[in-house]
PDB file of C-alpha atoms and ligand atoms in Angstrom:
ATOM      1  CA  UNK A   1       0.000   0.000   0.000  1.00 50.00           C
ATOM      2  CA  UNK A   2       1.363   3.463  -0.811  1.00 68.00           C
ATOM      3  CA  UNK A   3       1.873   5.758   2.178  1.00 81.00           C
ATOM      4  CA  UNK A   4       0.783   9.081   0.806  1.00 92.00           C
ATOM      5  CA  UNK A   5      -1.338  10.706   3.486  1.00 97.00           C
ATOM      6  CA  UNK A   6      -0.375  12.846   6.465  1.00 98.00           C
ATOM      7  CA  UNK A   7      -1.632  12.287  10.000  1.00 98.00           C
ATOM      8  CA  UNK A   8      -1.892  15.524  11.990  1.00 98.00           C
ATOM      9  CA  UNK A   9      -2.415  15.487  15.750  1.00 98.00           C
ATOM     10  CA  UNK A  10      -2.752  18.430  18.137  1.00 98.00           C
ATOM     11  CA  UNK A  11      -2.487  18.235  21.902  1.00 97.00           C
ATOM     12  CA  UNK A  12      -5.462  20.509  22.410  1.00 97.00           C
ATOM     13  CA  UNK A  13      -8.199  22.322  20.486  1.00 97.00           C
ATOM     14  CA  UNK A  14      -6.217  25.485  21.303  1.00 97.00           C
ATOM     15  CA  UNK A  15      -3.537  24.305  18.814  1.00 97.00           C
ATOM     16  CA  UNK A  16      -5.951  23.800  15.919  1.00 98.00           C
ATOM     17  CA  UNK A  17      -4.936  26.909  13.916  1.00 98.00           C
ATOM     18  CA  UNK A  18      -1.485  25.436  13.252  1.00 98.00           C
ATOM     19  CA  UNK A  19      -3.071  22.147  12.140  1.00 98.00           C
ATOM     20  CA  UNK A  20      -5.319  24.067   9.759  1.00 98.00           C
ATOM     21  CA  UNK A  21      -2.293  25.808   8.220  1.00 98.00           C
ATOM     22  CA  UNK A  22      -0.605  22.436   7.674  1.00 98.00           C
ATOM     23  CA  UNK A  23      -3.806  20.928   6.246  1.00 98.00           C
ATOM     24  CA  UNK A  24      -4.334  23.913   3.921  1.00 98.00           C
ATOM     25  CA  UNK A  25      -0.892  23.694   2.317  1.00 98.00           C
ATOM     26  CA  UNK A  26      -1.239  19.927   1.961  1.00 98.00           C
ATOM     27  CA  UNK A  27      -4.659  20.399   0.297  1.00 98.00           C
ATOM     28  CA  UNK A  28      -3.119  22.934  -2.070  1.00 98.00           C
ATOM     29  CA  UNK A  29      -0.475  20.338  -3.026  1.00 98.00           C
ATOM     30  CA  UNK A  30      -3.047  17.565  -3.480  1.00 97.00           C
ATOM     31  CA  UNK A  31      -1.982  15.605  -0.375  1.00 98.00           C
ATOM     32  CA  UNK A  32      -4.710  14.154   1.840  1.00 97.00           C
ATOM     33  CA  UNK A  33      -4.515  14.548   5.587  1.00 97.00           C
ATOM     34  CA  UNK A  34      -6.505  13.695   8.681  1.00 97.00           C
ATOM     35  CA  UNK A  35      -6.485  15.722  11.908  1.00 98.00           C
ATOM     36  CA  UNK A  36      -7.077  14.467  15.455  1.00 98.00           C
ATOM     37  CA  UNK A  37      -7.158  16.281  18.823  1.00 98.00           C
ATOM     38  CA  UNK A  38      -5.481  13.940  21.337  1.00 98.00           C
ATOM     39  CA  UNK A  39      -3.423  14.957  24.362  1.00 97.00           C
ATOM     40  CA  UNK A  40      -0.367  12.791  25.028  1.00 97.00           C
ATOM     41  CA  UNK A  41      -0.863  13.313  28.754  1.00 95.00           C
ATOM     42  CA  UNK A  42      -4.628  13.280  29.151  1.00 96.00           C
ATOM     43  CA  UNK A  43      -5.536  10.550  26.647  1.00 97.00           C
ATOM     44  CA  UNK A  44      -2.460   8.319  26.225  1.00 97.00           C
ATOM     45  CA  UNK A  45      -4.409   5.161  25.320  1.00 98.00           C
ATOM     46  CA  UNK A  46      -6.440   6.911  22.625  1.00 98.00           C
ATOM     47  CA  UNK A  47      -3.216   8.383  21.202  1.00 98.00           C
ATOM     48  CA  UNK A  48      -1.573   4.952  21.078  1.00 98.00           C
ATOM     49  CA  UNK A  49      -4.542   3.415  19.321  1.00 97.00           C
ATOM     50  CA  UNK A  50      -4.707   6.217  16.718  1.00 98.00           C
ATOM     51  CA  UNK A  51      -0.954   5.922  15.977  1.00 97.00           C
ATOM     52  CA  UNK A  52      -1.225   2.141  15.597  1.00 96.00           C
ATOM     53  CA  UNK A  53      -4.206   2.494  13.298  1.00 96.00           C
ATOM     54  CA  UNK A  54      -2.630   5.304  11.233  1.00 94.00           C
ATOM     55  CA  UNK A  55       0.680   3.434  11.034  1.00 88.00           C
ATOM     56  CA  UNK A  56      -1.119   0.417   9.596  1.00 87.00           C
ATOM     57  CA  UNK A  57      -3.002   2.470   7.001  1.00 90.00           C
ATOM     58  CA  UNK A  58      -1.642   4.846   4.356  1.00 91.00           C
ATOM     59  CA  UNK A  59      -0.263   7.513   6.693  1.00 97.00           C
ATOM     60  CA  UNK A  60       3.320   8.175   5.537  1.00 97.00           C
ATOM     61  CA  UNK A  61       4.232  11.139   7.751  1.00 98.00           C
ATOM     62  CA  UNK A  62       2.957  12.435  11.079  1.00 98.00           C
ATOM     63  CA  UNK A  63       2.749  16.072  12.174  1.00 98.00           C
ATOM     64  CA  UNK A  64       2.414  16.520  15.951  1.00 98.00           C
ATOM     65  CA  UNK A  65       1.606  19.967  17.350  1.00 98.00           C
ATOM     66  CA  UNK A  66       1.823  20.899  21.027  1.00 98.00           C
ATOM     67  CA  UNK A  67       2.678  23.593  23.536  1.00 97.00           C
ATOM     68  CA  UNK A  68       3.997  23.768  27.120  1.00 97.00           C
ATOM     69  CA  UNK A  69       5.775  20.492  28.033  1.00 96.00           C
ATOM     70  CA  UNK A  70       5.025  19.459  24.415  1.00 97.00           C
ATOM     71  CA  UNK A  71       5.648  15.733  24.762  1.00 97.00           C
ATOM     72  CA  UNK A  72       3.232  14.859  21.971  1.00 98.00           C
ATOM     73  CA  UNK A  73       5.717  14.751  19.036  1.00 98.00           C
ATOM     74  CA  UNK A  74       8.161  12.593  21.001  1.00 98.00           C
ATOM     75  CA  UNK A  75       5.431  10.231  22.154  1.00 98.00           C
ATOM     76  CA  UNK A  76       4.191   9.843  18.568  1.00 98.00           C
ATOM     77  CA  UNK A  77       7.777   9.195  17.385  1.00 98.00           C
ATOM     78  CA  UNK A  78       8.224   6.568  20.092  1.00 98.00           C
ATOM     79  CA  UNK A  79       5.396   4.533  18.563  1.00 97.00           C
ATOM     80  CA  UNK A  80       6.148   4.665  14.845  1.00 97.00           C
ATOM     81  CA  UNK A  81       9.146   4.591  12.522  1.00 97.00           C
ATOM     82  CA  UNK A  82       7.364   6.938  10.083  1.00 97.00           C
ATOM     83  CA  UNK A  83       8.859  10.450   9.987  1.00 98.00           C
ATOM     84  CA  UNK A  84       7.412  12.741  12.677  1.00 98.00           C
ATOM     85  CA  UNK A  85       7.436  16.530  12.337  1.00 98.00           C
ATOM     86  CA  UNK A  86       6.957  18.454  15.566  1.00 98.00           C
ATOM     87  CA  UNK A  87       5.435  21.928  15.763  1.00 98.00           C
ATOM     88  CA  UNK A  88       6.089  23.687  19.080  1.00 98.00           C
ATOM     89  CA  UNK A  89       3.377  26.152  20.079  1.00 98.00           C
ATOM     90  CA  UNK A  90       3.545  29.458  21.920  1.00 97.00           C
ATOM     91  CA  UNK A  91       1.522  29.911  25.083  1.00 95.00           C
ATOM     92  CA  UNK A  92       3.984  29.034  27.801  1.00 92.00           C
ATOM     93  CA  UNK A  93       7.414  30.456  28.626  1.00 94.00           C
ATOM     94  CA  UNK A  94       8.900  33.135  26.335  1.00 95.00           C
ATOM     95  CA  UNK A  95       6.443  32.752  23.458  1.00 94.00           C
ATOM     96  CA  UNK A  96       7.009  29.020  23.031  1.00 97.00           C
ATOM     97  CA  UNK A  97      10.687  28.652  23.952  1.00 97.00           C
ATOM     98  CA  UNK A  98       9.643  25.928  26.416  1.00 98.00           C
ATOM     99  CA  UNK A  99       7.853  23.901  23.731  1.00 98.00           C
ATOM    100  CA  UNK A 100      10.591  24.559  21.142  1.00 98.00           C
ATOM    101  CA  UNK A 101      13.272  23.104  23.417  1.00 98.00           C
ATOM    102  CA  UNK A 102      11.059  20.181  24.418  1.00 97.00           C
ATOM    103  CA  UNK A 103      10.355  19.228  20.800  1.00 98.00           C
ATOM    104  CA  UNK A 104      13.817  19.812  19.323  1.00 98.00           C
ATOM    105  CA  UNK A 105      15.786  18.240  22.190  1.00 97.00           C
ATOM    106  CA  UNK A 106      14.800  14.622  21.623  1.00 97.00           C
ATOM    107  CA  UNK A 107      17.226  12.193  23.233  1.00 96.00           C
ATOM    108  CA  UNK A 108      19.170   9.931  20.851  1.00 97.00           C
ATOM    109  CA  UNK A 109      17.419   7.038  19.145  1.00 98.00           C
ATOM    110  CA  UNK A 110      14.011   8.583  18.477  1.00 98.00           C
ATOM    111  CA  UNK A 111      14.198  11.689  16.245  1.00 98.00           C
ATOM    112  CA  UNK A 112      11.586  14.371  15.670  1.00 98.00           C
ATOM    113  CA  UNK A 113      12.063  16.904  12.839  1.00 98.00           C
ATOM    114  CA  UNK A 114      11.195  20.286  14.311  1.00 98.00           C
ATOM    115  CA  UNK A 115       9.877  23.401  12.567  1.00 98.00           C
ATOM    116  CA  UNK A 116       9.561  26.900  14.005  1.00 98.00           C
ATOM    117  CA  UNK A 117       7.133  27.881  16.756  1.00 98.00           C
ATOM    118  CA  UNK A 118       3.576  27.781  15.408  1.00 98.00           C
ATOM    119  CA  UNK A 119       4.769  27.146  11.850  1.00 98.00           C
ATOM    120  CA  UNK A 120       2.108  24.718  10.659  1.00 98.00           C
ATOM    121  CA  UNK A 121       2.663  25.786   7.054  1.00 98.00           C
ATOM    122  CA  UNK A 122       6.302  24.664   7.094  1.00 98.00           C
ATOM    123  CA  UNK A 123       5.281  21.397   8.765  1.00 98.00           C
ATOM    124  CA  UNK A 124       2.879  20.750   5.881  1.00 98.00           C
ATOM    125  CA  UNK A 125       5.528  21.653   3.305  1.00 98.00           C
ATOM    126  CA  UNK A 126       8.132  19.411   4.945  1.00 98.00           C
ATOM    127  CA  UNK A 127       5.654  16.519   5.082  1.00 98.00           C
ATOM    128  CA  UNK A 128       4.946  17.029   1.377  1.00 98.00           C
ATOM    129  CA  UNK A 129       8.705  17.073   0.599  1.00 98.00           C
ATOM    130  CA  UNK A 130       9.122  13.755   2.400  1.00 98.00           C
ATOM    131  CA  UNK A 131       6.248  12.169   0.461  1.00 98.00           C
ATOM    132  CA  UNK A 132       7.593  13.700  -2.778  1.00 98.00           C
ATOM    133  CA  UNK A 133      10.709  11.498  -2.565  1.00 97.00           C
ATOM    134  CA  UNK A 134       8.570   8.740  -4.088  1.00 95.00           C
ATOM    135  CA  UNK A 135       5.960  10.861  -5.915  1.00 96.00           C
ATOM    136  CA  UNK A 136       7.118  12.691  -9.039  1.00 97.00           C
ATOM    137  CA  UNK A 137       3.866  14.612  -9.496  1.00 97.00           C
ATOM    138  CA  UNK A 138       4.044  15.965  -5.963  1.00 98.00           C
ATOM    139  CA  UNK A 139       7.684  16.950  -6.479  1.00 98.00           C
ATOM    140  CA  UNK A 140       6.640  18.923  -9.568  1.00 98.00           C
ATOM    141  CA  UNK A 141       3.870  20.671  -7.609  1.00 98.00           C
ATOM    142  CA  UNK A 142       6.345  21.606  -4.878  1.00 98.00           C
ATOM    143  CA  UNK A 143       8.760  22.968  -7.487  1.00 98.00           C
ATOM    144  CA  UNK A 144       5.962  25.013  -9.065  1.00 98.00           C
ATOM    145  CA  UNK A 145       5.002  26.396  -5.641  1.00 98.00           C
ATOM    146  CA  UNK A 146       8.588  27.527  -5.021  1.00 97.00           C
ATOM    147  CA  UNK A 147       8.674  29.167  -8.462  1.00 97.00           C
ATOM    148  CA  UNK A 148       5.453  31.051  -7.824  1.00 96.00           C
ATOM    149  CA  UNK A 149       6.737  32.175  -4.423  1.00 96.00           C
ATOM    150  CA  UNK A 150       9.888  33.539  -6.080  1.00 95.00           C
ATOM    151  CA  UNK A 151       7.842  35.175  -8.853  1.00 95.00           C
ATOM    152  CA  UNK A 152       5.669  36.963  -6.285  1.00 95.00           C
ATOM    153  CA  UNK A 153       8.792  38.454  -4.673  1.00 95.00           C
ATOM    154  CA  UNK A 154      10.238  39.454  -8.052  1.00 93.00           C
ATOM    155  CA  UNK A 155       6.912  41.146  -8.901  1.00 93.00           C
ATOM    156  CA  UNK A 156       7.103  43.430  -5.847  1.00 93.00           C
ATOM    157  CA  UNK A 157       7.384  46.990  -7.214  1.00 94.00           C
ATOM    158  CA  UNK A 158      10.366  47.527  -4.876  1.00 94.00           C
ATOM    159  CA  UNK A 159      12.268  44.958  -6.953  1.00 93.00           C
ATOM    160  CA  UNK A 160      11.507  46.457 -10.380  1.00 88.00           C
ATOM    161  CA  UNK A 161      14.463  46.097 -12.751  1.00 84.00           C
ATOM    162  CA  UNK A 162      16.219  43.322 -10.803  1.00 84.00           C
TER     163      UNK A 162
HETATM  164  C1  RP5 B   1      -0.714  21.157  25.439  1.00 60.09           C
HETATM  165  O1  RP5 B   1      -0.907  22.163  26.339  1.00 60.09           O
HETATM  166  C2  RP5 B   1      -1.452  21.561  24.204  1.00 60.09           C
HETATM  167  O2  RP5 B   1      -0.715  21.138  23.093  1.00 60.09           O
HETATM  168  C3  RP5 B   1      -1.583  23.042  24.253  1.00 60.09           C
HETATM  169  O3  RP5 B   1      -0.641  23.683  23.430  1.00 60.09           O
HETATM  170  C4  RP5 B   1      -1.276  23.355  25.702  1.00 60.09           C
HETATM  171  C5  RP5 B   1      -2.456  23.960  26.380  1.00 60.09           C
HETATM  172  O4  RP5 B   1      -3.547  23.082  26.305  1.00 60.09           O
HETATM  173  P1  RP5 B   1      -5.010  23.507  26.753  1.00 60.09           P
HETATM  174  O5  RP5 B   1      -4.878  24.026  28.145  1.00 60.09           O
HETATM  175  O6  RP5 B   1      -5.453  24.569  25.749  1.00 60.09           O
HETATM  176  O7  RP5 B   1      -5.832  22.261  26.634  1.00 60.09           O
HETATM  177  O8  RP5 B   1      -1.204  19.945  25.894  1.00 60.09           O
END
């Protein structure tokens, strides 16, 4: 079975905006995703059963989004060998510095790829890049997106003549 979907999980409804940004960029690139709201601390059994089910279906990459102690990405990574992208969220110490350190500082043996605080869009793009390794059409769509991003900057009147 091809693994071409993205599983997105947030630790709380309060994190949903970042999940929506990830889902929107994946939609734009033609990648299906599913989003769940499951706390690693408050609903550990439900989280384990969703990971096991997603791992056995066509989920190729996980995105895990959490603030404060932000254990969710590491807990997801502990239960799958699929790539896991962590999104630390602001809301605690120093606009998310607590969550950023928690997500990026995984001990050896169980990695989590970490994007910037609240950056659901980059999490979606990174998930798409991972899936694009074995999907030529998706790689072309990512390339086209980069080109249109560059064209929009070149079209800024401040850059006329460059
Ligand atoms: C984490 O604690 C969540 O990921 C959220 O970022 C933070 C606050 O959660 P709530 O108090 O909004 O449920 O579990």
